[in-house]
Short mmCIF file of C-alpha atoms in Angstrom, two decimals:
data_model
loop_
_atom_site.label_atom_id
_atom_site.label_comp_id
_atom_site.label_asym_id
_atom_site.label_seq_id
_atom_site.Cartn_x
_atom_site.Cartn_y
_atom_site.Cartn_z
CA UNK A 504 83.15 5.34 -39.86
CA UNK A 505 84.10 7.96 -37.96
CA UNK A 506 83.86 7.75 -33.63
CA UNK A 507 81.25 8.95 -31.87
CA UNK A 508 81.29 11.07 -28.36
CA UNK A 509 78.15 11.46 -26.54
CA UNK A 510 78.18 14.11 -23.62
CA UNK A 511 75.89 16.21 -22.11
CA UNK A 512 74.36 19.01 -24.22
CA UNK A 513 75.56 22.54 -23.37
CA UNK A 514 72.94 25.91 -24.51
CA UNK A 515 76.02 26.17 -27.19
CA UNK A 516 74.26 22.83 -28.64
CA UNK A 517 70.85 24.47 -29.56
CA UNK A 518 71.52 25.21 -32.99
CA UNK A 519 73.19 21.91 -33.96
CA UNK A 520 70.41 20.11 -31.82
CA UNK A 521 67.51 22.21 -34.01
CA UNK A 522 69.29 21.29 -37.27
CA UNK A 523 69.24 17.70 -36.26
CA UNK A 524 65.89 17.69 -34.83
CA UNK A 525 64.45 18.90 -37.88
CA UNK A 526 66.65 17.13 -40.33
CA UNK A 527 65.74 13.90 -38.82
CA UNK A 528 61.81 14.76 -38.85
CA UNK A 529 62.05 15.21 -42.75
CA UNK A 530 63.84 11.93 -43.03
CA UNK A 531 61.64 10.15 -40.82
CA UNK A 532 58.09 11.99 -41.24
CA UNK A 533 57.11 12.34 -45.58
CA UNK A 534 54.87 9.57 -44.50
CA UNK A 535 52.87 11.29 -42.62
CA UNK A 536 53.26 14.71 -42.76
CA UNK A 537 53.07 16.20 -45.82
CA UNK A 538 56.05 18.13 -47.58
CA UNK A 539 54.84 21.50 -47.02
CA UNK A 540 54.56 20.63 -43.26
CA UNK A 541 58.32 19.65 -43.55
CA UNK A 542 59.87 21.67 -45.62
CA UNK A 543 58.32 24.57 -43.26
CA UNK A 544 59.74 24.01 -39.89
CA UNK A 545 61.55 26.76 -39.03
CA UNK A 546 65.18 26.16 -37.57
CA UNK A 547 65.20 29.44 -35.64
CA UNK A 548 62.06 29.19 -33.94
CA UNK A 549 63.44 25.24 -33.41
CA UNK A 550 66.92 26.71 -32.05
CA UNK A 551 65.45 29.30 -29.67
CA UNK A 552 63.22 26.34 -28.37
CA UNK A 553 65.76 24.02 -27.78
CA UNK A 554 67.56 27.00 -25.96
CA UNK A 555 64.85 27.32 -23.63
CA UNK A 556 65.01 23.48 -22.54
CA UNK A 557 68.59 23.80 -21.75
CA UNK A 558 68.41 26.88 -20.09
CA UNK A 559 65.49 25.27 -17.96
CA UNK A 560 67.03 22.44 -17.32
CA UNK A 561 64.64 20.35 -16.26
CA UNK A 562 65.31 17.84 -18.85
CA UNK A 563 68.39 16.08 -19.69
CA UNK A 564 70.24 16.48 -23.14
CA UNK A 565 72.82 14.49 -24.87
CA UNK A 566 74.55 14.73 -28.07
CA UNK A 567 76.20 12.65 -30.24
CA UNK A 568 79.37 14.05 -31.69
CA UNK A 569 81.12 12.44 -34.72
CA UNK A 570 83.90 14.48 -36.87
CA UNK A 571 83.21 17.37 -34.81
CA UNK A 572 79.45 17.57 -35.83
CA UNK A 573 76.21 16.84 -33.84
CA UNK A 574 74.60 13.39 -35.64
CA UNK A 575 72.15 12.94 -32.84
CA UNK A 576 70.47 13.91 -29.42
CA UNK A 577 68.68 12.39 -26.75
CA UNK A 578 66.16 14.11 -24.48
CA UNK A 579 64.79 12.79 -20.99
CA UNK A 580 63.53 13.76 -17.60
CA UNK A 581 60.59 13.25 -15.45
CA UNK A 582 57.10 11.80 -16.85
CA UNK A 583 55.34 14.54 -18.10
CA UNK A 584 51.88 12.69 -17.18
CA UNK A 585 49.76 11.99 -13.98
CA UNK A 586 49.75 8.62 -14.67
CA UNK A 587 53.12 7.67 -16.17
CA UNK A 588 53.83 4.13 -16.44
CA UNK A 589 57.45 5.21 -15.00
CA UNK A 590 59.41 7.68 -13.13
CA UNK A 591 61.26 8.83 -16.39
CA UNK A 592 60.43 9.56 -20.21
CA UNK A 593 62.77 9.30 -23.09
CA UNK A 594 61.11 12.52 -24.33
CA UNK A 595 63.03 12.14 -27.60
CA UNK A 596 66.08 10.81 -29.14
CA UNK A 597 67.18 11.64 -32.85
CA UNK A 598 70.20 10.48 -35.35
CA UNK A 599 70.66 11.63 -38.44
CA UNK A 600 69.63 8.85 -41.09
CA UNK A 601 73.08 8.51 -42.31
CA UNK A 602 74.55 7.39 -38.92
CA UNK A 603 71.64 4.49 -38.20
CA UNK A 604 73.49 1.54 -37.96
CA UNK A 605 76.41 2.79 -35.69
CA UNK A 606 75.30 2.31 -32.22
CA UNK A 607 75.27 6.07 -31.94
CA UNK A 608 71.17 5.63 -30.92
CA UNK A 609 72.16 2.73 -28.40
CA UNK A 610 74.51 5.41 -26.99
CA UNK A 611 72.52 8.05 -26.40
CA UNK A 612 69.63 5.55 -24.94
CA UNK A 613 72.36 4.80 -22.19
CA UNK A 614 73.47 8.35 -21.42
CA UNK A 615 69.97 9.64 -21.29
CA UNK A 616 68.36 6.88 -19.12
CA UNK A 617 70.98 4.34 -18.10
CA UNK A 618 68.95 1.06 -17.39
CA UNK A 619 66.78 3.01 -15.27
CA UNK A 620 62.68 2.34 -15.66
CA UNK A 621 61.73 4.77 -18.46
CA UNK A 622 58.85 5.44 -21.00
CA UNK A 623 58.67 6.97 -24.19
CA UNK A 624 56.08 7.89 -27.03
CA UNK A 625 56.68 6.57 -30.83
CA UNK A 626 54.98 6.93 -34.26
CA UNK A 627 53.10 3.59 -34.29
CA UNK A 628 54.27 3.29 -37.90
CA UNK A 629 57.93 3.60 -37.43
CA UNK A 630 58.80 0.30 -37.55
CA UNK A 631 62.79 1.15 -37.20
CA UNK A 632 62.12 2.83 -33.90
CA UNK A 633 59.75 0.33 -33.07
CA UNK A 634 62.33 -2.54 -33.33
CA UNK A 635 64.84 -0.46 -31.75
CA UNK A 636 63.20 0.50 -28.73
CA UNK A 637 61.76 -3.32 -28.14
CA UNK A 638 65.97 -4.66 -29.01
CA UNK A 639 66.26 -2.51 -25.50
CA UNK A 640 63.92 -3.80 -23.58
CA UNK A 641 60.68 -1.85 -23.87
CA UNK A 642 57.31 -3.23 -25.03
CA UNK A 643 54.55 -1.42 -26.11
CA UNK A 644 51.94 -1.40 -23.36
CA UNK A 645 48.81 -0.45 -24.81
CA UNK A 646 48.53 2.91 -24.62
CA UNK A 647 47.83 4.90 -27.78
CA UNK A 648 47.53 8.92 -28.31
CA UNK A 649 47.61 11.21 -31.37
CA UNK A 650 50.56 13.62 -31.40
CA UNK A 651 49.60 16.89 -33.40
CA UNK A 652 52.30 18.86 -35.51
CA UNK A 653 50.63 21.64 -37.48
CA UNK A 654 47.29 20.09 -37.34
CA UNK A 655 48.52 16.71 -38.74
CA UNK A 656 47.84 13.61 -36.78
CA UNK A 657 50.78 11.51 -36.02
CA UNK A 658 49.39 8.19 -34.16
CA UNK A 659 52.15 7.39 -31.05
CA UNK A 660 51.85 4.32 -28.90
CA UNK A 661 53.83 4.63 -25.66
CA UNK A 662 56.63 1.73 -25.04
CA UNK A 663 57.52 0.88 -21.47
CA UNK A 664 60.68 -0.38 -20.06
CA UNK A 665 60.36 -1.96 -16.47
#
């Protein structure tokens, strides 16, 4: 297996970022999103957004690099609610399915929030994510929302790390 770097993202990222973004939403998602949901995100509206959060900055990005190509990112920065259960959110982290199992996730968890106090949102039924998330210390605390993505409901519970 080949090595992985993680390092901060860079607004050169965005398109690599995008393609894993959506790449690991197909993977992930056919549950609960239907395929014509899926097979119709668009990877240039995707890049351009992902340009914007880098050139904003107000989030951090890291990417994992293995053989020279993105396999995953990580996104955090500061709770985007009123009441947030802590000071920072995990506001997403992605690897490509083929690279689960390498630590690459565990990784970018580190880079983007250290052992700091953090938060993040999950599909309740993603049981992977679920288990990986609680391996590193955060417990579901109760809270529940929907999550929208082209008028689908995706059910999230938020996990809490102290």
């Amino acid at each position: 297996m080949t090595a992985t770097l993680v390092r901060r993202a860079t607004v050169d990222d965005a398109p690599a970022i995008a393609r894993v973004h959506l790449q690991s939403w197909r993977e992930t998602y056919p549950p609960v999103l239907p395929a014509e949901v899926l097979d119709g995100l668009d990877l240039d509206a995707r890049t351009a957004r992902w340009q914007e959060i880098l050139d904003e900055g107000r989030s951090t990005v890291h990417v994992a690099v293995a053989g020279g190509e993105v396999v995953g990112f990580a996104s955090a920065g500061d709770g985007r609610q009123d009441d947030a259960p802590a000071p920072r959110e995990l506001e997403g982290l992605y690897v490509l399915a083929r690279r689960h199992g390498t630590g690459d996730g565990a990784r970018l968890l580190a880079a983007a929030l250290g052992d700091r106090p953090a938060y993040l949102w999950v599909w309740r039924d993603n049981a992977r994510a679920l288990a990986f998330y609680g391996k590193h210390g955060f417990d579901a605390d109760g809270a529940e929302d929907t999550h929208t993505v082209n008028e689908h409901p995706i059910p999230a519970v938020r996990m809490v790390r102290p």
